[in-house]
Tab-separated table of C-alpha atoms and ligand atoms in Angstrom:
chain	number	residue	atom	x	y	z
A	1	MET	CA	16.578	-4.592	3.273
A	2	ILE	CA	15.869	-2.745	0.009
A	3	GLU	CA	17.863	0.366	-0.660
A	4	ILE	CA	17.006	2.435	-3.698
A	5	SER	CA	19.685	5.044	-4.098
A	6	HIS	CA	19.626	8.011	-6.488
A	7	VAL	CA	18.025	5.997	-9.235
A	8	SER	CA	17.279	7.592	-12.599
A	9	LYS	CA	15.723	6.010	-15.644
A	10	ARG	CA	15.077	7.507	-19.020
A	11	PHE	CA	13.192	5.961	-21.928
A	12	VAL	CA	14.404	7.220	-25.280
A	13	SER	CA	12.467	6.682	-28.472
A	14	ASP	CA	12.383	8.351	-31.913
A	15	VAL	CA	9.444	10.408	-30.787
A	16	GLN	CA	10.425	11.487	-27.310
A	17	THR	CA	12.560	11.056	-24.250
A	18	VAL	CA	10.765	10.303	-21.016
A	19	GLU	CA	12.452	10.763	-17.665
A	20	ALA	CA	10.541	8.021	-15.912
A	21	LEU	CA	12.594	8.216	-12.706
A	22	ARG	CA	14.657	11.151	-11.544
A	23	ASP	CA	17.013	10.740	-8.619
A	24	VAL	CA	14.759	8.488	-6.598
A	25	SER	CA	15.936	7.269	-3.199
A	26	LEU	CA	13.980	5.095	-0.817
A	27	THR	CA	14.883	2.679	1.951
A	28	ILE	CA	12.509	-0.130	2.747
A	29	GLU	CA	12.938	-2.095	5.946
A	30	LYS	CA	11.979	-5.683	6.375
A	31	GLY	CA	8.341	-6.177	7.334
A	32	GLN	CA	7.133	-2.761	6.239
A	33	ILE	CA	4.229	-2.173	3.889
A	34	TRP	CA	5.005	0.699	1.564
A	35	GLY	CA	2.493	2.416	-0.656
A	36	ILE	CA	3.847	4.150	-3.757
A	37	ILE	CA	1.136	6.572	-4.763
A	38	GLY	CA	0.902	8.897	-7.747
A	39	PHE	CA	-1.155	9.632	-10.809
A	40	SER	CA	-0.691	7.784	-14.069
A	41	GLY	CA	2.734	8.279	-15.619
A	42	ALA	CA	4.397	9.323	-12.355
A	43	GLY	CA	6.949	6.496	-12.584
A	44	LYS	CA	5.491	4.106	-10.005
A	45	SER	CA	5.543	0.956	-12.119
A	46	THR	CA	9.018	1.709	-13.396
A	47	LEU	CA	10.209	1.960	-9.807
A	48	LEU	CA	8.526	-1.314	-8.890
A	49	ARG	CA	9.957	-3.057	-11.928
A	50	MET	CA	13.366	-1.783	-10.961
A	51	VAL	CA	13.088	-3.406	-7.539
A	52	ASN	CA	12.263	-6.633	-9.363
A	53	ALA	CA	15.303	-6.183	-11.634
A	54	LEU	CA	13.035	-5.954	-14.674
A	55	GLU	CA	14.412	-2.487	-15.427
A	56	VAL	CA	18.020	-1.420	-15.044
A	57	PRO	CA	18.772	2.065	-13.692
A	58	ASP	CA	20.702	4.518	-15.869
A	59	GLN	CA	22.089	6.020	-12.689
A	60	GLY	CA	22.033	4.923	-9.084
A	61	TYR	CA	21.438	1.444	-7.766
A	62	VAL	CA	19.049	-0.843	-5.970
A	63	LYS	CA	20.467	-3.000	-3.185
A	64	LEU	CA	18.821	-6.060	-1.734
A	65	ASP	CA	20.254	-6.983	1.663
A	66	GLY	CA	23.248	-4.743	1.082
A	67	ARG	CA	24.137	-6.170	-2.305
A	68	LYS	CA	23.458	-4.441	-5.603
A	69	LEU	CA	20.839	-6.118	-7.781
A	70	SER	CA	23.254	-5.827	-10.688
A	71	ASP	CA	25.624	-8.118	-8.793
A	72	TYR	CA	23.056	-10.889	-8.405
A	73	THR	CA	22.985	-13.577	-11.050
A	74	GLU	CA	19.780	-14.297	-12.939
A	75	GLY	CA	19.641	-17.659	-11.169
A	76	GLU	CA	19.876	-16.026	-7.744
A	77	LEU	CA	17.046	-13.637	-8.519
A	78	ARG	CA	14.667	-15.862	-10.425
A	79	GLY	CA	15.746	-19.423	-9.862
A	80	GLY	CA	15.864	-21.391	-6.651
A	81	ARG	CA	14.010	-19.697	-3.888
A	82	LYS	CA	12.737	-16.656	-5.739
A	83	ARG	CA	13.000	-13.800	-3.286
A	84	ILE	CA	10.562	-11.425	-4.896
A	85	GLY	CA	6.980	-12.165	-5.902
A	86	MET	CA	4.799	-9.847	-7.945
A	87	ILE	CA	1.080	-9.422	-8.556
A	88	PHE	CA	-0.617	-7.355	-11.223
A	89	GLN	CA	-3.723	-5.316	-11.961
A	90	GLN	CA	-4.833	-7.689	-14.722
A	91	PHE	CA	-3.750	-10.771	-12.728
A	92	ASN	CA	-1.571	-12.132	-15.600
A	93	LEU	CA	-2.858	-15.709	-15.306
A	94	LEU	CA	-2.499	-18.261	-18.044
A	95	GLU	CA	-6.041	-18.627	-19.339
A	96	SER	CA	-5.500	-22.119	-20.721
A	97	ARG	CA	-4.305	-23.482	-17.367
A	98	THR	CA	-6.251	-24.388	-14.276
A	99	VAL	CA	-5.919	-22.585	-10.978
A	100	TYR	CA	-3.715	-25.426	-9.738
A	101	GLU	CA	-1.446	-25.219	-12.763
A	102	ASN	CA	-1.164	-21.452	-12.582
A	103	ILE	CA	-0.016	-21.615	-8.976
A	104	ALA	CA	2.390	-24.458	-9.753
A	105	ILE	CA	4.200	-22.550	-12.530
A	106	PRO	CA	6.988	-20.996	-10.443
A	107	LEU	CA	7.505	-24.333	-8.670
A	108	ARG	CA	7.846	-26.179	-11.956
A	109	LEU	CA	10.306	-23.551	-13.160
A	110	ASN	CA	12.253	-24.235	-9.983
A	111	HIS	CA	12.289	-27.971	-10.695
A	112	THR	CA	10.484	-28.654	-7.449
A	113	PRO	CA	9.672	-32.393	-7.123
A	114	ALA	CA	6.075	-33.207	-8.121
A	115	GLU	CA	4.891	-34.377	-4.685
A	116	GLN	CA	6.225	-31.188	-3.087
A	117	ILE	CA	4.436	-29.136	-5.718
A	118	ALA	CA	1.146	-30.821	-4.881
A	119	ALA	CA	1.562	-30.219	-1.156
A	120	ARG	CA	2.628	-26.610	-1.617
A	121	VAL	CA	-0.210	-25.786	-4.012
A	122	GLU	CA	-2.770	-27.299	-1.618
A	123	GLU	CA	-1.321	-25.227	1.196
A	124	LEU	CA	-1.470	-22.051	-0.886
A	125	LEU	CA	-5.023	-22.777	-2.034
A	126	ALA	CA	-6.063	-23.054	1.593
A	127	PHE	CA	-4.233	-19.863	2.497
A	128	VAL	CA	-6.006	-17.829	-0.193
A	129	GLU	CA	-9.285	-19.667	0.494
A	130	LEU	CA	-9.702	-21.193	-2.952
A	131	GLU	CA	-9.653	-24.889	-2.056
A	132	GLY	CA	-12.740	-25.617	-4.100
A	133	LYS	CA	-11.434	-23.932	-7.243
A	134	LYS	CA	-8.257	-25.795	-7.999
A	135	ASP	CA	-9.547	-27.326	-11.223
A	136	ALA	CA	-11.282	-24.161	-12.436
A	137	TYR	CA	-9.959	-22.081	-15.320
A	138	PRO	CA	-9.346	-18.357	-14.905
A	139	TRP	CA	-12.381	-17.473	-17.039
A	140	GLN	CA	-14.572	-19.268	-14.522
A	141	LEU	CA	-13.390	-17.048	-11.669
A	142	SER	CA	-14.367	-13.595	-10.396
A	143	GLY	CA	-11.805	-10.790	-10.381
A	144	GLY	CA	-11.152	-11.252	-6.670
A	145	GLN	CA	-10.642	-14.996	-7.095
A	146	LYS	CA	-8.254	-14.403	-9.978
A	147	GLN	CA	-6.211	-12.039	-7.836
A	148	ARG	CA	-6.130	-14.685	-5.095
A	149	VAL	CA	-4.642	-17.081	-7.628
A	150	GLY	CA	-2.134	-14.378	-8.582
A	151	ILE	CA	-1.223	-13.964	-4.932
A	152	ALA	CA	-0.879	-17.722	-4.363
A	153	ARG	CA	1.377	-17.962	-7.409
A	154	ALA	CA	3.502	-15.048	-6.162
A	155	LEU	CA	3.854	-16.736	-2.762
A	156	ALA	CA	4.658	-20.178	-4.154
A	157	THR	CA	8.413	-19.826	-3.770
A	158	ASN	CA	8.267	-18.257	-0.299
A	159	PRO	CA	9.438	-14.802	-1.326
A	160	GLU	CA	10.523	-12.222	1.234
A	161	ILE	CA	9.121	-9.343	-0.766
A	162	LEU	CA	5.792	-9.005	-2.521
A	163	LEU	CA	5.390	-6.306	-5.167
A	164	CYS	CA	1.837	-5.288	-6.028
A	165	ASP	CA	1.243	-3.242	-9.161
A	166	GLU	CA	-2.240	-1.692	-8.906
A	167	ALA	CA	-3.336	-5.063	-7.564
A	168	THR	CA	-6.821	-3.909	-6.602
A	169	SER	CA	-7.491	-1.310	-9.293
A	170	ALA	CA	-9.601	-3.692	-11.372
A	171	LEU	CA	-11.713	-4.769	-8.399
A	172	ASP	CA	-14.891	-3.432	-6.793
A	173	PRO	CA	-14.654	-1.907	-3.279
A	174	ASP	CA	-15.726	-5.035	-1.356
A	175	THR	CA	-13.351	-7.275	-3.270
A	176	THR	CA	-10.616	-4.679	-2.862
A	177	GLU	CA	-11.174	-4.821	0.878
A	178	SER	CA	-10.901	-8.603	0.979
A	179	ILE	CA	-7.695	-8.587	-1.081
A	180	LEU	CA	-6.186	-5.875	1.122
A	181	GLN	CA	-7.075	-7.940	4.175
A	182	LEU	CA	-5.277	-10.875	2.605
A	183	LEU	CA	-2.208	-8.725	1.905
A	184	ALA	CA	-2.194	-7.484	5.502
A	185	GLN	CA	-2.385	-11.091	6.658
A	186	ILE	CA	0.530	-12.016	4.388
A	187	ASN	CA	2.554	-9.233	5.939
A	188	GLN	CA	1.653	-10.080	9.522
A	189	GLN	CA	1.643	-13.876	9.437
A	190	LEU	CA	4.415	-14.519	6.937
A	191	GLY	CA	6.500	-11.423	7.662
A	192	ILE	CA	6.649	-10.554	3.984
A	193	THR	CA	7.645	-7.011	3.066
A	194	ILE	CA	5.128	-5.450	0.686
A	195	ILE	CA	5.479	-2.632	-1.823
A	196	LEU	CA	2.210	-1.606	-3.292
A	197	VAL	CA	1.775	0.750	-6.238
A	198	THR	CA	-1.556	2.501	-6.419
A	199	HIS	CA	-3.333	5.692	-7.372
A	200	GLN	CA	-5.881	5.210	-4.577
A	201	ILE	CA	-5.163	6.858	-1.257
A	202	GLN	CA	-7.691	4.577	0.435
A	203	VAL	CA	-5.543	1.562	-0.406
A	204	VAL	CA	-2.504	3.163	1.192
A	205	GLN	CA	-4.449	4.199	4.260
A	206	ARG	CA	-5.990	0.797	4.647
A	207	ILE	CA	-2.851	-1.295	4.940
A	208	CYS	CA	0.370	0.659	4.459
A	209	ASN	CA	2.529	1.997	7.242
A	210	ARG	CA	4.792	3.997	4.936
A	211	VAL	CA	4.071	5.971	1.800
A	212	ALA	CA	6.034	7.606	-0.987
A	213	VAL	CA	4.207	10.140	-3.144
A	214	MET	CA	5.457	10.263	-6.733
A	215	GLU	CA	5.141	12.999	-9.310
A	216	ASN	CA	7.002	13.383	-12.617
A	217	GLY	CA	9.458	10.620	-11.871
A	218	GLN	CA	10.345	11.910	-8.430
A	219	ILE	CA	9.403	11.036	-4.890
A	220	VAL	CA	8.101	14.333	-3.587
A	221	GLU	CA	7.124	13.201	-0.092
A	222	GLN	CA	7.725	10.069	1.907
A	223	GLY	CA	7.355	8.832	5.437
A	224	ALA	CA	4.842	7.359	7.845
A	225	VAL	CA	1.351	7.355	6.358
A	226	LEU	CA	-0.035	9.252	9.321
A	227	ASP	CA	2.549	11.991	8.966
A	228	VAL	CA	2.461	12.353	5.183
A	229	PHE	CA	-1.312	12.417	4.842
A	230	GLY	CA	-1.839	14.156	8.157
A	231	ASN	CA	0.300	17.065	7.117
A	232	PRO	CA	0.552	17.037	3.328
A	233	GLN	CA	3.200	19.470	2.113
A	234	ARG	CA	2.932	19.195	-1.615
A	235	PRO	CA	-0.066	20.182	-3.727
A	236	ILE	CA	-0.219	16.684	-5.182
A	237	THR	CA	-0.396	15.073	-1.744
A	238	GLN	CA	-3.049	17.581	-0.734
A	239	ARG	CA	-5.018	16.570	-3.822
A	240	PHE	CA	-4.923	12.933	-2.772
A	241	VAL	CA	-5.947	13.809	0.755
A	242	ARG	CA	-8.815	15.945	-0.478
A	243	THR	CA	-10.285	13.084	-2.476
A	244	VAL	CA	-10.646	10.995	0.615
A	245	ILE	CA	-12.685	13.185	2.876
A	246	PRO	CA	-16.134	11.805	2.095
A	247	ASP	CA	-14.748	8.324	2.195
A	248	VAL	CA	-13.011	8.553	5.512
A	249	LEU	CA	-15.707	10.184	7.486
A	250	PRO	CA	-19.269	9.026	7.441
A	251	GLU	CA	-21.564	11.694	6.010
A	252	SER	CA	-23.473	11.894	9.252
A	253	LEU	CA	-20.334	12.610	11.211
A	254	VAL	CA	-19.261	15.339	8.828
A	255	ALA	CA	-22.676	16.908	9.214
A	256	ASP	CA	-22.421	16.651	12.995
A	257	LEU	CA	-19.064	18.287	12.928
A	258	GLN	CA	-20.176	21.098	10.724
A	259	GLN	CA	-22.951	21.814	13.146
A	260	GLU	CA	-20.644	21.588	16.054
A	261	GLU	CA	-19.211	25.066	15.855
A	262	ARG	CA	-17.411	24.847	19.121
A	263	ALA	CA	-15.429	21.718	18.286
A	264	TYR	CA	-14.747	22.942	14.804
A	265	LYS	CA	-13.429	26.297	15.886
A	266	LEU	CA	-11.342	24.873	18.633
A	267	LEU	CA	-9.705	22.266	16.471
A	268	LYS	CA	-9.133	24.748	13.725
A	269	LEU	CA	-7.505	27.176	16.055
A	270	ARG	CA	-5.435	24.578	17.679
A	271	PHE	CA	-4.072	22.822	14.654
A	272	GLN	CA	-3.993	25.376	11.912
A	273	GLY	CA	-0.569	25.635	10.387
A	274	ASN	CA	0.935	23.379	12.971
A	275	VAL	CA	-0.432	20.079	12.021
A	276	ALA	CA	2.507	17.704	12.228
A	277	LYS	CA	3.589	18.844	15.619
A	278	GLU	CA	0.196	18.252	17.019
A	279	ASN	CA	0.227	14.775	15.560
A	280	ILE	CA	-2.901	14.407	13.658
A	281	LEU	CA	-4.531	11.078	13.893
A	282	TYR	CA	-5.332	10.131	10.429
A	283	ASN	CA	-7.935	7.748	9.204
A	284	ILE	CA	-8.046	6.047	12.471
A	285	ASN	CA	-11.681	5.226	12.224
A	286	ARG	CA	-10.807	2.615	9.639
A	287	ARG	CA	-8.585	0.658	11.928
A	288	ILE	CA	-10.117	0.538	15.291
A	289	PRO	CA	-13.668	-0.142	16.227
A	290	VAL	CA	-15.350	3.181	16.438
A	291	GLU	CA	-18.100	3.511	18.902
A	292	SER	CA	-20.422	6.377	18.714
A	293	SER	CA	-19.210	7.529	22.058
A	294	VAL	CA	-15.844	8.513	20.691
A	295	LEU	CA	-16.116	11.456	18.446
A	296	PHE	CA	-13.670	11.807	15.648
A	297	ALA	CA	-13.404	15.307	14.406
A	298	ALA	CA	-12.131	16.702	11.156
A	299	VAL	CA	-10.945	20.090	10.218
A	300	THR	CA	-11.346	21.169	6.665
A	301	GLU	CA	-10.064	24.407	5.380
A	302	LEU	CA	-10.648	25.723	1.924
A	303	GLN	CA	-7.129	26.381	0.786
A	304	HIS	CA	-5.174	24.004	2.832
A	305	VAL	CA	-7.104	20.897	3.466
A	306	VAL	CA	-6.242	19.439	6.749
A	307	LEU	CA	-7.978	16.278	7.514
A	308	GLY	CA	-7.274	15.540	11.058
A	309	ILE	CA	-9.004	12.939	13.056
A	310	PHE	CA	-8.672	13.587	16.698
A	311	ILE	CA	-9.876	11.745	19.631
A	312	VAL	CA	-12.108	14.190	21.253
A	313	LYS	CA	-13.340	13.450	24.673
A	314	PHE	CA	-16.681	14.749	23.779
A	315	ILE	CA	-19.077	12.186	24.970
A	316	GLY	CA	-16.061	10.000	25.617
A	317	SER	CA	-16.354	6.393	26.600
A	318	GLU	CA	-13.309	5.133	28.380
A	319	LYS	CA	-13.402	1.859	26.519
A	320	SER	CA	-13.203	3.392	23.055
A	321	LEU	CA	-10.648	5.830	24.178
A	322	ALA	CA	-8.537	3.006	25.582
A	323	ALA	CA	-8.791	1.086	22.311
A	324	ALA	CA	-7.811	4.131	20.334
A	325	THR	CA	-4.900	5.092	22.505
A	326	GLU	CA	-3.618	1.546	22.610
A	327	TYR	CA	-3.646	1.476	18.849
A	328	LEU	CA	-1.779	4.754	18.653
A	329	ASP	CA	0.791	3.770	21.209
A	330	SER	CA	1.426	0.427	19.551
A	331	HIS	CA	2.025	2.269	16.278
A	332	GLU	CA	4.273	4.762	17.984
A	333	VAL	CA	2.053	7.645	17.077
A	334	ALA	CA	2.244	10.489	19.516
A	335	TRP	CA	-1.200	11.861	20.100
A	336	GLN	CA	-3.024	14.487	21.939
A	337	GLU	CA	-6.358	14.387	23.540
A	338	VAL	CA	-8.471	17.380	22.913
A	339	ALA	CA	-11.133	18.199	25.375
A	340	VAL	CA	-13.829	20.323	23.877
B	401	LIG	P1	2.999	4.942	-13.525
B	401	LIG	O1	3.184	3.531	-13.094
B	401	LIG	O2	3.147	5.913	-12.416
B	401	LIG	O3	1.741	5.151	-14.300
B	401	LIG	P2	5.179	4.357	-15.331
B	401	LIG	O4	6.320	4.000	-14.474
B	401	LIG	O5	4.412	3.266	-15.966
B	401	LIG	O6	4.188	5.320	-14.518
B	401	LIG	O7	5.671	5.325	-16.485
B	401	LIG	C1	6.421	6.522	-16.246
B	401	LIG	C2	6.708	7.170	-17.578
B	401	LIG	O8	7.631	6.364	-18.295
B	401	LIG	C3	5.498	7.308	-18.474
B	401	LIG	O9	5.593	8.506	-19.190
B	401	LIG	C4	5.594	6.110	-19.396
B	401	LIG	O10	4.982	6.372	-20.625
B	401	LIG	C5	7.092	5.963	-19.538
B	401	LIG	N1	7.496	4.567	-19.790
B	401	LIG	C6	7.375	3.540	-18.915
B	401	LIG	N2	7.883	2.402	-19.450
B	401	LIG	C7	8.331	2.740	-20.681
B	401	LIG	C8	8.962	2.013	-21.734
B	401	LIG	N3	9.264	0.705	-21.609
B	401	LIG	N4	9.276	2.685	-22.871
B	401	LIG	C9	9.004	4.001	-22.984
B	401	LIG	N5	8.421	4.746	-22.037
B	401	LIG	C10	8.082	4.135	-20.890
């Protein structure tokens, strides 16, 4: 659906030349949720803006449904049924307009008849659960509510693709979670493809099924989230993975595991240096109900951090195991049961 092919972009000023993107290629299929992760300055926003035709590549091209963006007219991209919606870290709402008016903007730009605008805005307000706020001004809303308005506005024209530029970076963890849930719902219920730029691995793990890791204008690793974070090849990916350990595993479980020499040694032996092949189950405790009777184990090594979450039939309950394996199978993740 979106093909980014050998794209390079350079920003030249009197002071310096920045190679914001260097030979970046990425193919995004319809219905996927991609996370583009990297530290500040890696080129993530430039890449996202390029997908939205807000930047033009110096080399390479971006194709939407097999046709180069450069061959689309402005009207095709922005007028009519706008195919790409975008949301932002700072929400980008018009402060002097009400929630209703903010959401109606793209519809007015489209010359949508007034009665259709009203119906569509009501529908969107219900979808983002802001029915009671339609006459409020942005300054009367919380950060999470503002982002919901941003999302409703981005969805107003029924786009097929939603681009999210650090959409949760200005929000606290609970609000982040509720916005990510909403994005997942948008993907599942409306079938909208999502590309999400972030510097937070937790965001990628929470809702993305694919990830591209960016560094110095290049994509240095890409693939299924479970594979990339389960077996990080590049130092930068390993750095991201390392930051997540306390977050992924409850403290108590880490402590249990550290005490559990037998499990630790066995897992370490079994998976060391051969992580991908053994199909590490990554961050699975976030996605399926974890019951205490299923033990998720992690292996942490000093040099090469491997965070693997394995289903260990330790004090195994069949029910939890069934839930876990069903999840894995439905996501086409090969897995291995480790009896300790
Ligand atoms: P990220 O989103 O990963 O933080 P960006 O894509 O915003 O990275 O920026 C990548 C690099 O390109 C940075 O060094 C940034 O300063 C530079 N850059 C981005 N946009 C422009 C611009 N319009 N003019 C000059 N330099 C830019």
